Structures are given as structure tokens and as C-alpha cells.
Amino acid sequence: MKTVLVTGATAGIGEACARAFVEAGWKVIATGRRAERLEALVDELGADRVHPCVFDVRDEAARNAALDALPESFAKIDCLVNNAGLALGTEKAQDADLANWKTMIDTNVTALVSLTHKLLPALIASKAVIVNLSSVAATYPYTGGNVYGGSKAFVRQFSLGLRSDLAGTGVRVTSIEPGMVETEFTLVRTGGNQAASDTLYAGMRPLDGPDIADVVLWVASQPPHVNINALELMPVAQSFAGFQVAREG
Ligand code: NDP
Ligand code: 8X3
């Protein structure tokens, strides 16, 4: 039975990935800060199939301690899903809170590369699949996307660079780049504003966690000679807007 490590499995896309992989016959190492949600996943899916790891991905000591303490039955990792991440704020750069910018970079960039670096020897040994959650925001800028989009552009380019470095190892790397997915993402981004989240997704059908989990599982289930480099997806109801022009006078 194969094992996947999913960061940010307490909500949204990561939680859906945990369920989808278990249903497909995998074991899951599920990480996140909210211990009670990970325990609920263990209760639901079984302690033989889910190993909970409670840590803040930005906390190097806690992260390394949890990874060093994986039980034998979860120690060989066949797939890493770097999913934990967030956006904070929708303000223009000139109005943004620098602390929010630093939190996004610490979580979406620094923690992701640190966890990946720690696991790389094991991932090479098992010829694993690495799936990184980027975003359409990596490619298409929008007002207020500033550092969030920049962090996801990093994730996309880091994924492609990893592919290059890992040539010949059998390790595969994929950047998944979704548009609007209704999860706790907007609640987190707006500091807990449920009305703002509801308004964003009102009157249209967004993607949901299971939609993305299906794609992640499909990527991880390809035969060993197939690498999906990058995969961008959106709800049908979401598409592209034009450039803006700041006119004088
Ligand atoms: P959710 O807010 O629903 O879930 C985010 C997950 O990340 C939670 O499990 C949370 O766990 C975890 N997480 C966040 N910060 C930390 C931290 N410091 N330490 C540990 N875990 C952390 O959002 P989504 O499921 O939507 O987002 C998942 C990924 O998908 C993110 O990288 C996001 O950027 C990306 N994405 C989302 C899109 C969307 O529209 N929703 C579109 C494109 C990409 P906990 O709080 O328990 O620690
Ligand atoms: C999340 C999608 O469009 O809100 O990455 O940036 S978007």
C-alpha cells in the first residue's frame, strides 16, 4: 500500500485529498495545526490508514520532529502533496499589511521548500511524486493578488526547477494551478468574514475540494514514465478579464 503525505489536511483541498487517497487504497500522513480535525480524520478513515502530524509548517523544529518520528508503517513516502498555504488580505500593495506578506511567504514559500528539502532523499529513494499547489494567481495577476500571486508563481517555477534537477531520479513533479475553489480559503483571506466568502462564491459554481483531490490523485496515479508538469483548471463560470487602463484627467 502506497503512502502520501498531505500538508494542510485539516480543511479544503488537503482534507479532500486525504479522503480521496484513502478511498483509492493509499495510506495518508495528514498534517495541519488543528489537531482535533486530524483526529476526526483518523476516526473517520482509520488509524491504520491515517497518521496525524500536528505542526505549524513554519515551525522548523516541530516540522522536523514530526517527520523524524513517522511510524515504520508510514515511513516510506510515495507522494508528497505540498498543499498547506494561504492568502491574507485583498488590499493593493500600497495598503497591504507587511506582516501578512511575510506570513504568506513563510507559509507558501519557505515552509514548502524546507519540508521538501528535508524529504528529498527519501522521495528520491522511493521515486515519489511531488504535487505542489500553486494557483492561477501564479500566471494571471489581479488587483490585491500581489504577494499571494508572487508566492504561487514561486511554487510553479520551483516545481519546474525541481523537475529539472531531479532528472534521472524517477521522481516526478507537478504544479497544480486551480482557480476558484470553495474551501476555507476566502474565510482565512478575509480574517473570518463568512459573508465575504459567501458573496464571492454566490451565483456561480466554484470548484470544490474533491474536484482538486480527483486531479491530484489522477496525477499521482499515472504510470512511472508519465510526468504531468503543470495543470491549470478553473470553474467554467470563471474566466479572464481585460487589462485596466489608468487614464489621465
Ligand atoms: P483552506 O484554508 O481550506 O485549507 C488550508 C490548509 O492549509 C488547512 O488545512 C490549514 O491547516 C493549512 N495551513 C495553513 N497554514 C498553515 C500553517 N502555518 N501550518 C500548517 N498548516 C497550515 O484552503 P484551500 O484548501 O483552498 O487551500 C489549499 C491550497 O490550495 C493552498 O496552498 C492555496 O493557496 C491553494 N489554492 C487554493 C485555491 C482556492 O481558491 N481555494 C485556488 C488555488 C490554489 P491548519 O489551519 O489546521 O493549520
Ligand atoms: C486562489 C485562487 O484566484 O483567489 O489561489 O487567487 S485566486
PDB file of C-alpha atoms in Angstrom, residues 58 86-91 96-97 99-104 107-108 144 146-148 185 187-191:
ATOM      1  CA  ARG A  58       6.603  27.313   9.535  1.00  0.00           C
ATOM      2  CA  LEU A  86      -2.967  30.722   2.431  1.00  0.00           C
ATOM      3  CA  ALA A  87      -3.740  34.174   1.173  1.00  0.00           C
ATOM      4  CA  LEU A  88      -4.055  37.019   3.669  1.00  0.00           C
ATOM      5  CA  GLY A  89      -5.727  40.235   2.587  1.00  0.00           C
ATOM      6  CA  THR A  90      -7.006  41.631  -0.691  1.00  0.00           C
ATOM      7  CA  GLU A  91      -5.591  45.135  -0.331  1.00  0.00           C
ATOM      8  CA  ALA A  96      -1.214  45.947   2.479  1.00  0.00           C
ATOM      9  CA  ASP A  97      -0.011  44.792   5.880  1.00  0.00           C
ATOM     10  CA  ALA A  99       3.030  41.110   8.380  1.00  0.00           C
ATOM     11  CA  ASN A 100       0.501  39.423   6.086  1.00  0.00           C
ATOM     12  CA  TRP A 101       3.014  39.402   3.248  1.00  0.00           C
ATOM     13  CA  LYS A 102       5.636  37.783   5.492  1.00  0.00           C
ATOM     14  CA  THR A 103       3.170  35.142   6.721  1.00  0.00           C
ATOM     15  CA  MET A 104       2.293  34.201   3.129  1.00  0.00           C
ATOM     16  CA  THR A 107       3.993  29.526   4.696  1.00  0.00           C
ATOM     17  CA  ASN A 108       3.630  29.245   0.921  1.00  0.00           C
ATOM     18  CA  GLY A 144      -4.827  42.672  -4.464  1.00  0.00           C
ATOM     19  CA  ASN A 146       0.425  40.901  -5.144  1.00  0.00           C
ATOM     20  CA  VAL A 147       2.376  38.663  -2.713  1.00  0.00           C
ATOM     21  CA  TYR A 148      -0.074  35.756  -2.827  1.00  0.00           C
ATOM     22  CA  PHE A 185      -9.542  29.919   1.699  1.00  0.00           C
ATOM     23  CA  LEU A 187     -12.627  32.929   5.111  1.00  0.00           C
ATOM     24  CA  VAL A 188      -8.927  32.870   6.021  1.00  0.00           C
ATOM     25  CA  ARG A 189      -8.063  35.564   3.489  1.00  0.00           C
ATOM     26  CA  THR A 190     -10.667  37.965   4.874  1.00  0.00           C
ATOM     27  CA  GLY A 191      -9.909  37.321   8.559  1.00  0.00           C
TER      28      GLY A 191
END
